[in-house]
Coordinates of C-alpha atoms in Angstrom, one line a residue:
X1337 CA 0.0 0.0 0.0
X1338 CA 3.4 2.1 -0.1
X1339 CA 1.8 3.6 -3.2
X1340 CA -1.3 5.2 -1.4
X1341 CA 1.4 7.5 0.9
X1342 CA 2.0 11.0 -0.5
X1343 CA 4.8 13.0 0.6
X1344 CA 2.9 16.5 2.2
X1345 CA 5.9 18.7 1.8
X1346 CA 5.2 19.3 5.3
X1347 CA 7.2 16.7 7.0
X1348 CA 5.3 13.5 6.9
X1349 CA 3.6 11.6 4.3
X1350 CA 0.2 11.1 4.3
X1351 CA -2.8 9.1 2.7
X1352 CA -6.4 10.1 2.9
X1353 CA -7.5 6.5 1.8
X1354 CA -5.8 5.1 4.6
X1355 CA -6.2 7.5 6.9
X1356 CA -10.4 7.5 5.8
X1357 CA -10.5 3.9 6.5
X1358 CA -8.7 3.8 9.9
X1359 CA -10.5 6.9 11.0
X1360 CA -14.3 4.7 10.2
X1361 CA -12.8 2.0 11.9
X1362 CA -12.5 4.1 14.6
X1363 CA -16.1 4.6 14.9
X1364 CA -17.9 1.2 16.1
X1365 CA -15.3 1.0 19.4
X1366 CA -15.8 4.3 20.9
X1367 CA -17.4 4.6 24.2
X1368 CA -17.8 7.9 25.7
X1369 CA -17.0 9.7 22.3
X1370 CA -19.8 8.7 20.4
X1371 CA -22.2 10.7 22.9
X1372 CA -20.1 13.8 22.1
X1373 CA -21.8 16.6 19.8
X1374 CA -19.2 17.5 17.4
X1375 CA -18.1 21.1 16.5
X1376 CA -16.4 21.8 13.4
X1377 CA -13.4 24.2 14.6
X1378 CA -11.8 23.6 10.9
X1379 CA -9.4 26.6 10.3
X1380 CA -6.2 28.5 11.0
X1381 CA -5.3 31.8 12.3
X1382 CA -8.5 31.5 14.5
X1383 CA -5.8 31.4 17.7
X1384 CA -6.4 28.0 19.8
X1385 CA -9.3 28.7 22.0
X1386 CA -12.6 27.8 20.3
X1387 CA -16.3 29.6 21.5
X1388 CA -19.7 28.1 20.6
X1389 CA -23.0 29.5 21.8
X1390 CA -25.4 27.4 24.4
X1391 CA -29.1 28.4 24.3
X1392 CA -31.0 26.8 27.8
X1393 CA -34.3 27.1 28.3
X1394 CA -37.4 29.9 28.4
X1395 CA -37.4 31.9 31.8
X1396 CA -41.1 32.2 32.7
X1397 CA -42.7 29.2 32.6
X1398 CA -45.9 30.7 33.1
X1399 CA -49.3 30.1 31.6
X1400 CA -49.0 30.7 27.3
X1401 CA -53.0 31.5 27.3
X1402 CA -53.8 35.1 26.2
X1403 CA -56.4 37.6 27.1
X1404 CA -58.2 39.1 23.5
X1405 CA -57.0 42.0 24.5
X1406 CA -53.8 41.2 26.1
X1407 CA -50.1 42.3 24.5
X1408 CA -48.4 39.4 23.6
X1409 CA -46.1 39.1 26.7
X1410 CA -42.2 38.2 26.3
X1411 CA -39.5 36.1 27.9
X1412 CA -36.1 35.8 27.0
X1413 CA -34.1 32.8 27.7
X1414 CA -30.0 32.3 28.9
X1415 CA -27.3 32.2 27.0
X1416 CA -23.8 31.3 27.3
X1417 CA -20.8 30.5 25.5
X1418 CA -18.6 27.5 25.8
X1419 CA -15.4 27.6 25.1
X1420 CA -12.2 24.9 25.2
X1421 CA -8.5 25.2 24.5
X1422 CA -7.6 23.2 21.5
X1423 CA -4.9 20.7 21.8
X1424 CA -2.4 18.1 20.0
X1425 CA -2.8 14.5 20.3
X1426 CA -0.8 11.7 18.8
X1427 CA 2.0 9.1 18.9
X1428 CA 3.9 7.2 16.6
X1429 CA 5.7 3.5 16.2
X1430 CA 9.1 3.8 14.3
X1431 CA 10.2 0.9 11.9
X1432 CA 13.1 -0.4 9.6
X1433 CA 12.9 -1.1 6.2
X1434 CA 14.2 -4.9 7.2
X1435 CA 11.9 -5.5 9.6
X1436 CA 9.0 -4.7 7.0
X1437 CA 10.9 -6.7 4.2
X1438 CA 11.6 -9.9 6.7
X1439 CA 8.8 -9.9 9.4
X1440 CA 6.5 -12.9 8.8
X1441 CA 3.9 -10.5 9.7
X1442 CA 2.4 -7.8 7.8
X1443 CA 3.8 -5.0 10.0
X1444 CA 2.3 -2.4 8.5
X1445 CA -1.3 -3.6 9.1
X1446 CA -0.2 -4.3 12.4
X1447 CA 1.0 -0.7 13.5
X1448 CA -2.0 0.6 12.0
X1449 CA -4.4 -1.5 14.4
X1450 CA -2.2 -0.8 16.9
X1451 CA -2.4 2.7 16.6
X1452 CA -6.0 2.5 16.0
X1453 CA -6.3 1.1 19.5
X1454 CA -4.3 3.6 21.1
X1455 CA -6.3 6.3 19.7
X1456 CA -9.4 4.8 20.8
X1457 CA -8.4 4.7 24.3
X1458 CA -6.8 8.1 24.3
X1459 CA -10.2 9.8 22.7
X1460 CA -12.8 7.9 25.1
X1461 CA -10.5 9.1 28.1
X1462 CA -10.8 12.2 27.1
X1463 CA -14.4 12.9 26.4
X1464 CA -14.9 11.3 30.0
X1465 CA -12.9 13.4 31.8
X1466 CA -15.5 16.2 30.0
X1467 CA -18.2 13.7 31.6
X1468 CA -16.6 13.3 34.7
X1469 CA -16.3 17.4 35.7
X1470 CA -20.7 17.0 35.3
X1471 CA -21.5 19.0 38.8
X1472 CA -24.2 16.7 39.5
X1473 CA -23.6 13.7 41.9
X1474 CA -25.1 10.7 42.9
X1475 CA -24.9 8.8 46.2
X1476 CA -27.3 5.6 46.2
X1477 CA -28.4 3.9 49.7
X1478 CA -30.5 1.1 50.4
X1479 CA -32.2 -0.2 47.3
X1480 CA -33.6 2.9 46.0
X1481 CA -32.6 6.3 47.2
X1482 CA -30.5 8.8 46.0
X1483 CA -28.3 11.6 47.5
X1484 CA -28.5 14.2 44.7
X1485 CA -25.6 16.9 45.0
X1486 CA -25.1 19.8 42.1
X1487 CA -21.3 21.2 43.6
X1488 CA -19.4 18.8 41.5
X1489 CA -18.9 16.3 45.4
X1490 CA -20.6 13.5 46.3
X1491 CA -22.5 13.4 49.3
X1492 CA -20.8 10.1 51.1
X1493 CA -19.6 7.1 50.7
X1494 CA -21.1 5.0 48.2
X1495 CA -21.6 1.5 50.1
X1496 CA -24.0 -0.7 47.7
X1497 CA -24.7 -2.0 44.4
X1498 CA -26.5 -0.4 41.5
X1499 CA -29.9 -2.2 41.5
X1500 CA -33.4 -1.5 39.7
X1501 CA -34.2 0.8 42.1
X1502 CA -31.9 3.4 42.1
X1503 CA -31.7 3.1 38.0
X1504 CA -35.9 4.1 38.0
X1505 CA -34.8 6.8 40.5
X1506 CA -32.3 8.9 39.1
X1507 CA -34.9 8.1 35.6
X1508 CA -37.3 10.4 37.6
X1509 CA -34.2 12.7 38.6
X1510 CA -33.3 13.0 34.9
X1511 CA -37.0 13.7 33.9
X1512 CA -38.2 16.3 36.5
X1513 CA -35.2 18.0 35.4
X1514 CA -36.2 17.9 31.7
X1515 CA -32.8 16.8 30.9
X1516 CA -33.7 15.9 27.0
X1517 CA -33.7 12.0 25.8
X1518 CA -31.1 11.1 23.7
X1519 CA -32.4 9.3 20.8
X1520 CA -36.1 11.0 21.2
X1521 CA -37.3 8.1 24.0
X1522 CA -34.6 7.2 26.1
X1523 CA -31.8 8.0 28.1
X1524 CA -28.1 6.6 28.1
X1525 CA -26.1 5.1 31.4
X1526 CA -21.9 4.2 30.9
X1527 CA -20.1 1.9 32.8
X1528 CA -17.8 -0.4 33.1
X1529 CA -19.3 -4.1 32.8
X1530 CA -18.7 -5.4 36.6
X1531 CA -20.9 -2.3 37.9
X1532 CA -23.8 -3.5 35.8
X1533 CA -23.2 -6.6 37.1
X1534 CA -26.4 -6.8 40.0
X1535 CA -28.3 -5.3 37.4
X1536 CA -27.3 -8.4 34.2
X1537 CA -30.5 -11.0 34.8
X1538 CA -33.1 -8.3 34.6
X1539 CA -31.7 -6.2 31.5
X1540 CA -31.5 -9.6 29.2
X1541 CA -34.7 -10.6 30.8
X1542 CA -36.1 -7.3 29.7
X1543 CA -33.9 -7.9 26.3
X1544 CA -35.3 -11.1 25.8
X1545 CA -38.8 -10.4 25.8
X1546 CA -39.2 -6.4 24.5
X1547 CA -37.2 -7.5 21.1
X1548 CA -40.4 -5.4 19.4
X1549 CA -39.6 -2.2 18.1
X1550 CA -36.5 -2.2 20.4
X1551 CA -32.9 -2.4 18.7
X1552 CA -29.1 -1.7 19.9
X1553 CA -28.9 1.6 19.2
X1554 CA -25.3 2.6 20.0
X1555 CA -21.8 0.9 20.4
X1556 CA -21.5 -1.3 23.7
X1557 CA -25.0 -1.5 24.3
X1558 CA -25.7 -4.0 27.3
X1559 CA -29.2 -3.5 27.5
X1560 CA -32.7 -1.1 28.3
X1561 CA -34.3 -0.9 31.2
X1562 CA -36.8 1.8 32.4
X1563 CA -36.0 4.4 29.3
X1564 CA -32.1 4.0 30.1
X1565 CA -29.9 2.4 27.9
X1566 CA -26.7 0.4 29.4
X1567 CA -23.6 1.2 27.6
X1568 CA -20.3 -0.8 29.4
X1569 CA -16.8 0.7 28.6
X1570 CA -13.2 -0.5 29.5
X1571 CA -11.6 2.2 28.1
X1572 CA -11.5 4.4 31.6
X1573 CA -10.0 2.4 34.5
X1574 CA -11.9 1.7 37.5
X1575 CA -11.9 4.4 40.2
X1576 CA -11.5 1.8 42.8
X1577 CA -13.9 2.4 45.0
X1578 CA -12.9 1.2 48.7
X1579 CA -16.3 -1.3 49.3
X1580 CA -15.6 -2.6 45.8
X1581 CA -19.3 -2.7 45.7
X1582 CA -19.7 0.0 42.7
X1583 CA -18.2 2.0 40.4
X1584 CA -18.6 5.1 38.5
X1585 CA -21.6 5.2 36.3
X1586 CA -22.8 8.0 34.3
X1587 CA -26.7 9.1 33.5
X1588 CA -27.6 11.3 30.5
X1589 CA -29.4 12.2 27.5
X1590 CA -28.8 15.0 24.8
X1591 CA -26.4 17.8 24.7
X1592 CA -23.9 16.7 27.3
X1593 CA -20.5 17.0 25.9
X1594 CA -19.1 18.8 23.0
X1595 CA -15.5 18.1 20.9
X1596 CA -14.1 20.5 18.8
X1597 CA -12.1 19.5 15.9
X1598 CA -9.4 21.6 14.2
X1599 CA -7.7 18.3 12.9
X1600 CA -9.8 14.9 12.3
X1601 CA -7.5 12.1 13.6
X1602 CA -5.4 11.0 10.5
X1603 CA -2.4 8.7 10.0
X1604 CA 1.3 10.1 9.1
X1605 CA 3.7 8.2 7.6
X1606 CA 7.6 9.2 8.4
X1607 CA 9.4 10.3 5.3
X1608 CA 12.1 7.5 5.4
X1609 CA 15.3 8.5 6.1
X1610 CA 18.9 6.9 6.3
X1611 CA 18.3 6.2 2.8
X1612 CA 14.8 4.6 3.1
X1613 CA 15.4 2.4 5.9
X1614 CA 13.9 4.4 8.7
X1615 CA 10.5 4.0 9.0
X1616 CA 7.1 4.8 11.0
X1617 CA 3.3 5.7 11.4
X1618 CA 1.6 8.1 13.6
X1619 CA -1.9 9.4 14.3
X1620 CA -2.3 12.9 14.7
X1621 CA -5.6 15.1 15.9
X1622 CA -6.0 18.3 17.0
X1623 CA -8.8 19.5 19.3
X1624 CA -10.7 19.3 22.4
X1625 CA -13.4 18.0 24.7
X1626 CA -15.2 19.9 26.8
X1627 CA -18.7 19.7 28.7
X1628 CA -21.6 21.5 27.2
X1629 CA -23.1 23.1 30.2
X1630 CA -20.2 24.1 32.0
X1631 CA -21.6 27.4 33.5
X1632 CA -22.5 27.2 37.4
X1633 CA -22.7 30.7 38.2
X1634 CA -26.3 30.6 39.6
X1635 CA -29.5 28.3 40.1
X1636 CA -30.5 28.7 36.7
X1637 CA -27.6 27.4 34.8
X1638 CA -27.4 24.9 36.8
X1639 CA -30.2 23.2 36.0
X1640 CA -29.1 23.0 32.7
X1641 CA -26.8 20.3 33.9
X1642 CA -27.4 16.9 31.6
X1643 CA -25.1 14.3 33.5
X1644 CA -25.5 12.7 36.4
X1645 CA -22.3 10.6 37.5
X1646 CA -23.2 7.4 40.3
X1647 CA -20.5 8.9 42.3
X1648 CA -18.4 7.8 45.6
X1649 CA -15.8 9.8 48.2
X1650 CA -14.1 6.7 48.8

């Protein structure tokens, strides 16, 4: 495929076939990145900080019926800007011409999956630390109640395991907040697989027998139950939590993080050198994650919050 690589005149060598392919392949393993709205920060000599507008929702939610002779009345509604500090990302794997010519294994293909995997892990970590700095907290007890906190700290000690009960609570949390669905009917929950794990009898019970009109609608999908989707990751370590009872889990629907991209991820080829013998491939991206409603200057904006993170001290 040596013939697909064109020298930039920039440094590196690149291929938008190959780079287009790995970049799709990308796609179907992502975790926390595919919930990310994308923003298209595509240009240079706009300086490295990238704004976008946030719109919440109407201030008076007061009766909309009108008097025949009654002036319309107005509103307004808040709006903030969100803004994120675009970054490089990217590593490479250097090569030798002989190790190409006499590896058994096609090394190229190899470094490429390789790399693809790295930047999959990379990307996922990064749009859950923008999940991760949500101000809303969780704290479950019992079998169903919930410590709700909006400071970005959780209210105790999280001592037992996510069951049905707390999953239809925070469902009612989510709703009376009117934090929007995700796909127009349900909300999403992440986590890695062992948290889910009290939780694994009823979702393929529920699987098993509500296979009409109900499809996987997203990569990792465990399961539904009560309007939530289960999503498991294993991209974001565990955060250890001292009972080893739980672990971080993270509630949403729409409009929750957003990722600006300068740079879509692409592969670069090293120009060889030392007379063709030194070789190598990197990925490369430039830009950012960020959480959409970041703003917490007031009681307003804060309901604007869309994640809920299950959540521990200890």
């Amino acid at each position: 495929m040596s013939q697909l690589w064109v020298d930039t005149g920039q440094g590196y060598m690149a291929s938008d076939v190959l780079s287009e392919t790995w970049r799709t392949s990308l796609q179907p393993i992502t975790r926390f990145r595919q919930f990310c709205d994308v923003q298209a920060a595509i240009g240079t000599g706009a300086g490295e900080k990238y704004v976008w507008p946030i719109f919440g929702d109407t201030v008076d939610n007061g009766s909309r019926r009108l008097d025949e002779t009654q002036k319309m009345p107005e509103t307004s509604f808040p709006m903030y800007q969100g803004e994120v500090v675009m970054s490089e990302y990217g590593i490479s794997v250097p090569s030798t011409l002989k190790y190409e010519t006499m590896s058994q294994y096609n090394m190229p293909a190899v470094i490429t999956k390789t790399l693809k995997n790295d930047a999959n892990r990379s990307f996922d970590r990064e749009a859950h630390a923008a999940f991760d700095s949500t101000i809303l907290r969780a704290v479950g007890s019992s079998t169903a109640t919930i410590s709700l906190t909006d400071n970005s700290t959780p209210s105790g000690a999280n001592n037992v395991n996510m069951l049905k009960g707390h999953v239809k609570t925070l469902r009612d949390i989510m709703e009376e907040r009117n934090i929007p669905v995700f796909d127009g009917e349900d909300y999403m929950c992440v986590a890695r697989p062992t948290t889910f794990s009290p939780l694994v009898d009823d979702l393929e019970s529920v699987f098993q027998y509500t296979t009409e009109g109900y499809t996987r609608i997203v990569n990792g999908e465990r399961g539904r139950y009560s309007s939530i989707r289960f999503v498991t990751q294993t991209n974001v370590e565990s955060e250890g939590w001292s009972n080893g009872k739980s672990d971080a889990a993270y509630f949403f629907g729409a409009d929750t993080v957003t990722e600006a991209i300068a740079v879509s991820e692409e592969l670069r080829g090293k120009i060889p050198d030392d007379y063709g013998r030194g070789r190598g491939v990197a990925w490369y991206y430039i830009g950012a994650f960020a959480i959409t409603h970041a703003n917490t200057t007031n009681e307003e904006s804060k309901r604007q919050a869309r994640i809920i993170k299950w959540d521990s001290t200890t």
